Short mmCIF file of C-alpha atoms in Angstrom, two decimals:
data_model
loop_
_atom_site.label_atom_id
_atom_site.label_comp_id
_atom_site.label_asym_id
_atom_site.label_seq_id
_atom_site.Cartn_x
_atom_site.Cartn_y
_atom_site.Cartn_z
CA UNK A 72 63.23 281.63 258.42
CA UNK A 73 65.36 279.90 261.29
CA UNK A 74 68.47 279.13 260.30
CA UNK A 75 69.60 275.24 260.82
CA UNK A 76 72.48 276.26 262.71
CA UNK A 77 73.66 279.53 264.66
CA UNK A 78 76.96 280.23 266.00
CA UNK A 79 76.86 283.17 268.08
CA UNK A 80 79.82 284.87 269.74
CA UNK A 81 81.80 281.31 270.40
CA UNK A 82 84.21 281.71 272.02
CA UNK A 83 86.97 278.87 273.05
CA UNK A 84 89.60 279.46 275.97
CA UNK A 85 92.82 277.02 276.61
CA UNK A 86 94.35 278.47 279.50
CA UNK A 87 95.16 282.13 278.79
CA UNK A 88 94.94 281.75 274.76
CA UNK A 89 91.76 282.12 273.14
CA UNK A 90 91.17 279.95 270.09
CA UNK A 91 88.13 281.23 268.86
CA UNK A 92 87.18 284.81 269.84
CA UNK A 93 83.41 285.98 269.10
CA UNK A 94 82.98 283.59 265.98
CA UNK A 95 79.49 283.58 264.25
CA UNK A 96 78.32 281.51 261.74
CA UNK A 97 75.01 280.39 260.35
CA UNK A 98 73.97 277.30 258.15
CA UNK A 99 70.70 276.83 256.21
CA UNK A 100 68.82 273.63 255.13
CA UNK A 101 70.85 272.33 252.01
CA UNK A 102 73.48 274.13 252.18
CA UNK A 103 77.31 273.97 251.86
CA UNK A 104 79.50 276.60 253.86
CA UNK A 105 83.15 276.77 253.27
CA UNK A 106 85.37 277.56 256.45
CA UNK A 107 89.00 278.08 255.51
CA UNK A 108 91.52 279.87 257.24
CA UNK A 109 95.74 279.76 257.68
CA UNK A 110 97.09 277.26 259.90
CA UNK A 111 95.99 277.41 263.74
CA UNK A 112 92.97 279.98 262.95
CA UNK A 113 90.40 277.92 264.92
CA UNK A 114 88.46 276.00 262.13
CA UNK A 115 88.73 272.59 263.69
CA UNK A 116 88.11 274.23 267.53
CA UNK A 117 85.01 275.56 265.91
CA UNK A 118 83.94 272.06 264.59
CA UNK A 119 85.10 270.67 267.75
CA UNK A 120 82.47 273.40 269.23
CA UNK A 121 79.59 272.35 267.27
CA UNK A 122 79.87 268.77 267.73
CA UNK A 123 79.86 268.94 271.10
CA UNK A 124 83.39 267.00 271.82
CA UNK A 125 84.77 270.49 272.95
CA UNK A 126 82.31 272.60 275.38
CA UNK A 127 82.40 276.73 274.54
CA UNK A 128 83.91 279.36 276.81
CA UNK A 129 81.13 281.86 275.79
CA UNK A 130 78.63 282.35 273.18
CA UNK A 131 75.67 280.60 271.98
CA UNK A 132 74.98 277.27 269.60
CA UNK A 133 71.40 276.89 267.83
CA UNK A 134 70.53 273.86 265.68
CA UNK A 135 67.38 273.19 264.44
CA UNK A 136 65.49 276.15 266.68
CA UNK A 137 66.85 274.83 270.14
CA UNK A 138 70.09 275.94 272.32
CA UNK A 139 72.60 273.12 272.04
CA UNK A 140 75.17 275.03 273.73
CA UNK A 141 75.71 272.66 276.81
CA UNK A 142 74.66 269.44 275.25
CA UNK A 143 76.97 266.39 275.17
CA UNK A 144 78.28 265.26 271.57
CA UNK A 145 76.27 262.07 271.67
CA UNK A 146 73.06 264.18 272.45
CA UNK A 147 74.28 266.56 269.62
CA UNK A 148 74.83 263.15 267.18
CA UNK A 149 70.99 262.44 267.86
CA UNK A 150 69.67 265.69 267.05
CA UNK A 151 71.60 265.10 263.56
CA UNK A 152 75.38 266.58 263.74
CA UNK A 153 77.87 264.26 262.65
CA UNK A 154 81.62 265.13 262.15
CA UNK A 155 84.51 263.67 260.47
CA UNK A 156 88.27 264.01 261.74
CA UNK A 157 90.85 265.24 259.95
CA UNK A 158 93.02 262.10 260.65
CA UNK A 159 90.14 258.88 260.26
CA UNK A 160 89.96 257.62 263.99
CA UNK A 161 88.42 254.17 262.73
CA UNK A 162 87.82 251.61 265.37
CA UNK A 163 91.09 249.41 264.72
CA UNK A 164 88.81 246.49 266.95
CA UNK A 165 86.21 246.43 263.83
CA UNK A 166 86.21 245.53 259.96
CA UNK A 167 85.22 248.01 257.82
CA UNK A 168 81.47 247.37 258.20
CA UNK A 169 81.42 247.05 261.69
CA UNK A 170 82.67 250.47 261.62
CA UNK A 171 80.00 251.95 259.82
CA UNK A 172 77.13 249.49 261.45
CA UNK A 173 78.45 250.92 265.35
CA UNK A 174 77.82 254.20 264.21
CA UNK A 175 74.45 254.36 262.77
CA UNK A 176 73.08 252.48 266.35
CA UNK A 177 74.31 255.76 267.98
CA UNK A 178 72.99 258.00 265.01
CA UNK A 179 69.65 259.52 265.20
CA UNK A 180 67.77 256.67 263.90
CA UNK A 181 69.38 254.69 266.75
CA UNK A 182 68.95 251.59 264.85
CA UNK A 183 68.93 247.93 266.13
CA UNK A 184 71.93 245.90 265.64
CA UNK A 185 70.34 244.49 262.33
CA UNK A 186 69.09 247.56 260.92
CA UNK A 187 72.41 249.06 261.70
CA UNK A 188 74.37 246.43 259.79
CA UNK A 189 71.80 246.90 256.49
CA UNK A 190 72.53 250.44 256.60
CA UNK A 191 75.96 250.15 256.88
CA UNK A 192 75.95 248.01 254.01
CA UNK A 193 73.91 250.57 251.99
CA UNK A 194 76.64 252.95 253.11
CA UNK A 195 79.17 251.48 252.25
CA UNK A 196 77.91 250.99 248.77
CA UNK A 197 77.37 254.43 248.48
CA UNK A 198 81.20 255.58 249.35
CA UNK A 199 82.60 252.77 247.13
CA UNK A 200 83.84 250.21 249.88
CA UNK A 201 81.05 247.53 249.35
CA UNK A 202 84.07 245.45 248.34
CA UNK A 203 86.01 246.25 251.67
CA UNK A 204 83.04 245.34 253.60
CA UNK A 205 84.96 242.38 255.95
CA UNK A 206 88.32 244.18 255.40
CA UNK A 207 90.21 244.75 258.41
CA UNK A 208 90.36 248.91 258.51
CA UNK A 209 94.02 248.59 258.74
CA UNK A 210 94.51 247.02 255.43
CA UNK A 211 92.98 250.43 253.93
CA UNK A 212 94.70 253.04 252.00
CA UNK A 213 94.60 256.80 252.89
CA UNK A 214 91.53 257.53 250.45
CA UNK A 215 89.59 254.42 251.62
CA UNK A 216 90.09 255.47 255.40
CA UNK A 217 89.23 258.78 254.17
CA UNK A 218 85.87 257.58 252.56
CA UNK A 219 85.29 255.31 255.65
CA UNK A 220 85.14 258.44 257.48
CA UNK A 221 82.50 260.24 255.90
CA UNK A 222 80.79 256.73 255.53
CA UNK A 223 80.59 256.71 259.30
CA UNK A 224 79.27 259.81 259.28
CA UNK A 225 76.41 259.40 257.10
CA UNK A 226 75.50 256.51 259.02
CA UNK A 227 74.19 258.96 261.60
CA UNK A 228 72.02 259.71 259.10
CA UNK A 229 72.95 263.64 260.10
CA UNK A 230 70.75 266.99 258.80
CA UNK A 231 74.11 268.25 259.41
CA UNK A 232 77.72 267.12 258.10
CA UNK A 233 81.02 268.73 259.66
CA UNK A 234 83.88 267.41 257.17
CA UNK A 235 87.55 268.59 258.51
CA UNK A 236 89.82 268.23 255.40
CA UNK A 237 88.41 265.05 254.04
CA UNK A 238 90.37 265.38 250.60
CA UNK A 239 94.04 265.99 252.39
CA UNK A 240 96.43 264.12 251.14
CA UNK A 241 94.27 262.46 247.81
CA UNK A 242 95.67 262.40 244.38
CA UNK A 243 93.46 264.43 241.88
CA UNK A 244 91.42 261.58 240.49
CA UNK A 245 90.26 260.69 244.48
CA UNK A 246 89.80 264.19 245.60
CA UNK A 247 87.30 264.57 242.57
CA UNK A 248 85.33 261.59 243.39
CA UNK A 249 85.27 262.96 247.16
CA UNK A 250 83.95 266.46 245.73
CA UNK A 251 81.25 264.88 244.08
CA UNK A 252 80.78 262.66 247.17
CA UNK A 253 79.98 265.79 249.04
CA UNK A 254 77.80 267.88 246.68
CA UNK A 255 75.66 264.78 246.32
CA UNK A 256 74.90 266.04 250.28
CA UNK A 257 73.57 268.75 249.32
CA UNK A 258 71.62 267.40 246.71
CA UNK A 259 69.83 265.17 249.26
CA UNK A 260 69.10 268.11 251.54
CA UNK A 261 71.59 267.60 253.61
CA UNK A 262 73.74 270.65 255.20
CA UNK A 263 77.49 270.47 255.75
CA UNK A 264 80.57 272.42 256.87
CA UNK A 265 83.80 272.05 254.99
CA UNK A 266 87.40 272.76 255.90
CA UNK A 267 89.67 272.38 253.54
CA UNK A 268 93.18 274.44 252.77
CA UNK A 269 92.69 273.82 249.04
CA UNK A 270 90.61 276.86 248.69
CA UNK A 271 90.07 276.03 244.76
CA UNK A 272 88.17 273.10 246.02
CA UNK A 273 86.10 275.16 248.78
CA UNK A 274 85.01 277.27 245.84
CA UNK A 275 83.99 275.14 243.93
CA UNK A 276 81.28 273.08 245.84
CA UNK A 277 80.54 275.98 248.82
CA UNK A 278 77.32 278.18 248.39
CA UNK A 279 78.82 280.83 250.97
CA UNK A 280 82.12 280.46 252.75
CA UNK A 281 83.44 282.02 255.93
CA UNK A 282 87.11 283.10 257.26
CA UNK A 283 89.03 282.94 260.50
CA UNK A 284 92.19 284.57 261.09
CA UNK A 285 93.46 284.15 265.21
CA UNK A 286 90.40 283.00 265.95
CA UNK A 287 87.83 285.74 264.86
CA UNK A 288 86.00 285.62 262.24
CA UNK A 289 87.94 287.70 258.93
CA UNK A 290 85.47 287.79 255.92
CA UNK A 291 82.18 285.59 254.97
CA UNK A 292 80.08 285.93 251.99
CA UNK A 293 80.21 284.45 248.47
CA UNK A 294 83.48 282.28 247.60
CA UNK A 295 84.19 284.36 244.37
CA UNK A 296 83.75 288.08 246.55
CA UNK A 297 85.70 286.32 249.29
CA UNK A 298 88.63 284.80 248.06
CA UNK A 299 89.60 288.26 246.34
CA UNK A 300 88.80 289.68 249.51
CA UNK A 301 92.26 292.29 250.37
CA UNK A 302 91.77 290.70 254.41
CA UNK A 303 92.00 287.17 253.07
CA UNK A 304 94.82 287.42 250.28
CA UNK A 305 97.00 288.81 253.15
CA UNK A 306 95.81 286.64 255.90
CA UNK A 307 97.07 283.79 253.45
CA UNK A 308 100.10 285.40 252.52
CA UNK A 309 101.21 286.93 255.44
CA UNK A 310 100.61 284.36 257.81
CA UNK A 311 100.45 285.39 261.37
CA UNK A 312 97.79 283.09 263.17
CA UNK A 313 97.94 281.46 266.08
CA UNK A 314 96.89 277.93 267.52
#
């Protein structure tokens, strides 16, 4: 069975440093894969990679059966990738549901401008900011920018889901209702990737999860078999990655 996306070899120069070095990672249909790491191991390059908004130095991409490698990010966002940021880039000029209706008429769907604004709607009612619907973006709190995000996202109406560190900075009570949020992805079929340094969380909503350490990949399998994993503990502890 094809996988829905295959990361082969990636590999991501910046001058003389290599960020990613000969990463590979696969996805399947429905599925939620874990990608943690120590600070400056390459799990937001690699995101950056598969959305398109950072072209690879070498290696191949696969989504859905067909090379993506050299396609832009908004030919990637209509073939179903969508990404969130790990600081919400909202579009200060918009209220909240403008934000969410400008994204779905660049999604897959590429809805009209009315289509776009009932989905958004829908959306929004699914995150829990039906309420904030003609709220300027700036008059949000951390969680409901944070929510916005993934809202924009899903207005893509994405097979696949790249959330970088979507619960940083919540209290308990928001980062559940974020963790339910994003198994209900799964539940719909949907794939995702998810960085996130708490690792308890990772483990608890990832099927399989993958390691970087300097930009290579360090262990993948199971969460429970990796996150006793000798490499990892130290890679954790020890420290030692770069940018």
């Amino acid at each position: 069975m094809t996988s829905l996306l295959r990361c082969r070899a990636i590999t991501k120069r910046f001058g003389g440093l290599r960020a990613l070095d000969g990463v590979d990672l696969t996805v399947e249909q429905g599925e939620i894969v874990g990608l943690v790491g120590p600070n400056g191991s390459g799990k937001t390059t690699l995101l950056s990679s598969i959305a398109g908004s950072l072209p690879v130095s070498g290696g191949h991409i696969e989504f859905g059966g067909h090379d993506i490698t050299r396609l832009s990010a908004h030919r990637r966002a209509h073939a179903g990738i969508a990404r969130t940021f790990q600081v919400p880039r909202p579009l200060g000029s918009f209220d909240v549901v403008g934000n969410v209706a400008t994204a779905a008429m660049f999604g897959r769907e590429a809805l009209s401008r009315g289509a776009a604004i009932d989905r958004a709607y829908e959306v929004l009612e699914r995150i829990g900011l039906a309420g904030h619907a003609h709220q300027a973006v700036s008059a949000l709190t951390l969680h409901e920018r944070k929510f916005l995000e993934i809202g924009r996202a899903l207005a893509l109406s994405p097979t696949l889901i790249l959330l970088d560190e979507v619960l940083g900075g919540l209290n308990p009570s928001e980062a559940a209702a974020g963790m339910e949020l994003i198994a209900s992805l799964r539940n719909e079929g949907m794939s995702v990737i998810y960085i996130e340094h708490n690792v308890r969380a990772v483990t608890a909503l990832a099927d399989r999860m993958y390691v970087l350490d300097r930009g290579q990949n360090l262990a993948d399998g199971l969460p429970a078999e990796v996150v006793a994993d000798d490499r990892v503990v130290a890679a954790y502890l020890g420290g030692g990655s770069r940018a």
